[in-house]
PDB file of C-alpha atoms in Angstrom:
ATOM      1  CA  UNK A 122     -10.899   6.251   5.291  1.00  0.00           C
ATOM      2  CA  UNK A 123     -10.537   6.491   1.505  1.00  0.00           C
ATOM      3  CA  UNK A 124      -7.861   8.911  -0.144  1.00  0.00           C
ATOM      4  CA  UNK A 125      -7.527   9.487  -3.965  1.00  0.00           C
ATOM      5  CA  UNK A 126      -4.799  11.411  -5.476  1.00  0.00           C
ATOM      6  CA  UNK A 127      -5.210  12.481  -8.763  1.00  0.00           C
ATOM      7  CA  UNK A 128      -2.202  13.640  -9.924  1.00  0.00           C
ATOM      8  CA  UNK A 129       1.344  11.930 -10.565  1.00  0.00           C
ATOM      9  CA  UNK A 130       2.494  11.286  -7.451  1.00  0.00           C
ATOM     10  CA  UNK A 131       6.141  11.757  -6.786  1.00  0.00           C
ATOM     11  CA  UNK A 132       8.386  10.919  -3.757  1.00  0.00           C
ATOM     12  CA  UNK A 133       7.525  14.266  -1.962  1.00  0.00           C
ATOM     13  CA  UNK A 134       4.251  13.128  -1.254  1.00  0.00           C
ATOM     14  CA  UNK A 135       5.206  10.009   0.469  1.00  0.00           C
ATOM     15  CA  UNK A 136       6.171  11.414   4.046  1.00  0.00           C
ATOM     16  CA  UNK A 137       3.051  13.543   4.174  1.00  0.00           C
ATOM     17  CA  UNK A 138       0.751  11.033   3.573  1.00  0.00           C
ATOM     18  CA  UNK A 139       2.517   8.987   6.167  1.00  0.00           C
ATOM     19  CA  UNK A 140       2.220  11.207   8.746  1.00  0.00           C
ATOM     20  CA  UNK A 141      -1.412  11.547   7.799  1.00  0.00           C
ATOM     21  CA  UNK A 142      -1.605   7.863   8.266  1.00  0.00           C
ATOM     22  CA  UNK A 143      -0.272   7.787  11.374  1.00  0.00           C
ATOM     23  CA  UNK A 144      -2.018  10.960  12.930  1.00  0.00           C
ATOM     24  CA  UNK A 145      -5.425   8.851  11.873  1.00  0.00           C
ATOM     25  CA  UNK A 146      -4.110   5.680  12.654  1.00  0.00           C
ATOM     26  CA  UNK A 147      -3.459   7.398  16.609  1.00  0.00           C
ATOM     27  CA  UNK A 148      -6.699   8.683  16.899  1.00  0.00           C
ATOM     28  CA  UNK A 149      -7.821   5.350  15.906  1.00  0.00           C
ATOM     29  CA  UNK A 150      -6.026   2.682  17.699  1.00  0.00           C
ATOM     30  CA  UNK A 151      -4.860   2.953  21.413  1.00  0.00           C
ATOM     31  CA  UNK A 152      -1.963   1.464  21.023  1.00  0.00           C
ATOM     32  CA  UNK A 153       0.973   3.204  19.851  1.00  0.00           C
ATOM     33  CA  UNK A 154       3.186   0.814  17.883  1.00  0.00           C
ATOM     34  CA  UNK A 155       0.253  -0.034  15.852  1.00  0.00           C
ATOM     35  CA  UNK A 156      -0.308   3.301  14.452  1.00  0.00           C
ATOM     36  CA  UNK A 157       2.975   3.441  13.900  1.00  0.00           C
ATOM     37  CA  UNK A 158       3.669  -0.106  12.057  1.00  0.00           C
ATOM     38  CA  UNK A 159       0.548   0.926  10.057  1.00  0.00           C
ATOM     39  CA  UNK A 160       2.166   4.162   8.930  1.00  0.00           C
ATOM     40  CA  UNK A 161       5.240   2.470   8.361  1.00  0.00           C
ATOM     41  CA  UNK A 162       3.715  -0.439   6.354  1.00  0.00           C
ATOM     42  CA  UNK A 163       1.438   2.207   4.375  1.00  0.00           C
ATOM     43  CA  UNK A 164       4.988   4.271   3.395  1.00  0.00           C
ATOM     44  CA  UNK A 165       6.457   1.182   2.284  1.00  0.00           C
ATOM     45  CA  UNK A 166       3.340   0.584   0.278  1.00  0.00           C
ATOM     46  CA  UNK A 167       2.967   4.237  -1.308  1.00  0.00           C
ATOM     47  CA  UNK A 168       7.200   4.198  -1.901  1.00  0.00           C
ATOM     48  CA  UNK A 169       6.094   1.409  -4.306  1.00  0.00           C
ATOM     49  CA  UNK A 170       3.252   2.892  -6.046  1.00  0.00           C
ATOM     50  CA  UNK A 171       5.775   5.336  -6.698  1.00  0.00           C
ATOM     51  CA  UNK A 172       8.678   3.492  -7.931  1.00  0.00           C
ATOM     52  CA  UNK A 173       6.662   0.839  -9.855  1.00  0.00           C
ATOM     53  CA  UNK A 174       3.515   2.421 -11.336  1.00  0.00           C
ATOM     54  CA  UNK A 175       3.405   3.804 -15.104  1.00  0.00           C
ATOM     55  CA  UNK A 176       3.779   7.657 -14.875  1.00  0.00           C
ATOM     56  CA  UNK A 177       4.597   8.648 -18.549  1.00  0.00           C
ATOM     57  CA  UNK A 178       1.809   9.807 -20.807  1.00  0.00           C
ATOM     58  CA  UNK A 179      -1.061   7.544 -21.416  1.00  0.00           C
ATOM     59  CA  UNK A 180      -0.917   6.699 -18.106  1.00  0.00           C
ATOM     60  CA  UNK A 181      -4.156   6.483 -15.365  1.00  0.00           C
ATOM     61  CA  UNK A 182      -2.494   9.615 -13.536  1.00  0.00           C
ATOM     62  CA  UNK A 183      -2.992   8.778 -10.047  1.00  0.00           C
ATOM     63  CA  UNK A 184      -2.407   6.702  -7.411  1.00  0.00           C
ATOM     64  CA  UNK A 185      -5.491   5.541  -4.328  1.00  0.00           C
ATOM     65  CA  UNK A 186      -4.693   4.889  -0.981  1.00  0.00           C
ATOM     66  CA  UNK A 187      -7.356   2.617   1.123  1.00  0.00           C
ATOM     67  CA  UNK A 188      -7.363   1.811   4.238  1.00  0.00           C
ATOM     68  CA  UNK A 189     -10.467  -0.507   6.032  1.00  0.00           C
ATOM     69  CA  UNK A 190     -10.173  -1.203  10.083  1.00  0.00           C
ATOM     70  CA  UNK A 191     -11.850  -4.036  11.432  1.00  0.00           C
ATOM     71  CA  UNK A 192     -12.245  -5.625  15.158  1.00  0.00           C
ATOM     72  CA  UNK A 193      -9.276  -7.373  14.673  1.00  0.00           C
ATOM     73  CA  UNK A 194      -7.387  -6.041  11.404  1.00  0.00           C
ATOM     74  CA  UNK A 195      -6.563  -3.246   9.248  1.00  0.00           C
ATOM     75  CA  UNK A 196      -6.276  -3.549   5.550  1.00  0.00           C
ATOM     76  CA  UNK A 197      -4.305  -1.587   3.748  1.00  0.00           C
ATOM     77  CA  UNK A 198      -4.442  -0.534  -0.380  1.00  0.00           C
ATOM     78  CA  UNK A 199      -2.298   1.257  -2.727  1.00  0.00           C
ATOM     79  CA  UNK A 200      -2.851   1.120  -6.126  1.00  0.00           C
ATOM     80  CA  UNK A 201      -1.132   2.798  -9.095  1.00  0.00           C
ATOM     81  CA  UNK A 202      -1.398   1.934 -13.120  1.00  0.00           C
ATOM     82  CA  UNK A 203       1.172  -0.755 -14.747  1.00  0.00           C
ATOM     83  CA  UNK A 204       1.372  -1.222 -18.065  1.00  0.00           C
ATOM     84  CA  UNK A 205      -0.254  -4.201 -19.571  1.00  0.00           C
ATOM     85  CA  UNK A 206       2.461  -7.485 -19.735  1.00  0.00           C
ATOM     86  CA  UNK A 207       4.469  -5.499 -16.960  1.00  0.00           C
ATOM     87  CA  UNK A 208       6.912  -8.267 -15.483  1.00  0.00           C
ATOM     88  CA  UNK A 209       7.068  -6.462 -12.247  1.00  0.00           C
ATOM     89  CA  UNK A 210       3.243  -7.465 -12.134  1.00  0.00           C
ATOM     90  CA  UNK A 211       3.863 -11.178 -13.350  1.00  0.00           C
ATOM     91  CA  UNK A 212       6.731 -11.436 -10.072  1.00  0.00           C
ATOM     92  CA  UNK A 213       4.434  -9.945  -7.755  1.00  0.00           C
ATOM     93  CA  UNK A 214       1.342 -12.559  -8.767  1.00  0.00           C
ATOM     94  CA  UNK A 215       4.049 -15.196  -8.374  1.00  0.00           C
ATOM     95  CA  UNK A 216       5.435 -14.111  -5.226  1.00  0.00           C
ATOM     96  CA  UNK A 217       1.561 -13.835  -3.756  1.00  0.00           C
ATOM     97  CA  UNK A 218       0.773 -17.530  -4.715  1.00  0.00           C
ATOM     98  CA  UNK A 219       3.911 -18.859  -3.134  1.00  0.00           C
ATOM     99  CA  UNK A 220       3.252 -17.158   0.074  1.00  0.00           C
ATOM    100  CA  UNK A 221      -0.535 -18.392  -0.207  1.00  0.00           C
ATOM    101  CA  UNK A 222       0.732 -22.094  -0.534  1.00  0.00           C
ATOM    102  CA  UNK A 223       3.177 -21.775   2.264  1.00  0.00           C
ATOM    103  CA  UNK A 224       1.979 -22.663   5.699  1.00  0.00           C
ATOM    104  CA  UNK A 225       0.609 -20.348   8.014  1.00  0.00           C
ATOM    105  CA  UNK A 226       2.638 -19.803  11.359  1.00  0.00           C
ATOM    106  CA  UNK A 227      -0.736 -19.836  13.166  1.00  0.00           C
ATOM    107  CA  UNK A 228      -1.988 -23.013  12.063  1.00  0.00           C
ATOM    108  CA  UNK A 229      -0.747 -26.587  13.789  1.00  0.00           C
ATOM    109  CA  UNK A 230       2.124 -28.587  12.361  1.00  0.00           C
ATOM    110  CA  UNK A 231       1.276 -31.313  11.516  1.00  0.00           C
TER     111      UNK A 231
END
């Protein structure tokens, strides 16, 4: 399912959407603690829309939340406007290629 907000989101509308999440999520997935990690994980995600997107004026004015299942998977978007040069961006891109170099725990040492 695809939700767009448009509107400045604020921390009020973080526990709704989460329980939104998770009432989809359970009519989804049989098994329990999945809906409920993916709510969890999808709270975490909006709480940082929140804190880190760019709210004042000028700004896109909304925040999306995506969510795509698959046999074996669920991906999960948020997305909220930065402002161009934000550093928060430049330590997130940083943190995402270390973790893309490290080894995977699923793959065979070697």
């Amino acid at each position: 399912f695809h939700i767009q907000l448009p509107l400045h989101p604020g921390w009020e509308a973080i526990e709704p959407l989460r329980a939104s999440v998770l009432a989809c999520a359970k009519a989804i997935f049989p098994q329990p603690t999945l809906a409920a990690a993916i709510a969890l994980v999808t709270a975490e995600l909006l709480e940082n829309a929140v804190k880190f997107g760019r709210w004042e004026n000028g700004g896109d004015g909304y925040f999306a939340l995506r969510m795509d299942g698959h046999d074996d998977r669920v991906e999960i978007e948020v997305s909220s406007p930065v402002s161009p040069g934000d550093e928060n961006v430049e330590r997130l891109r940083g943190e995402l290629a270390r973790i893309a170099a490290a080894a995977s725990p699923a793959s065979p040492q070697g």
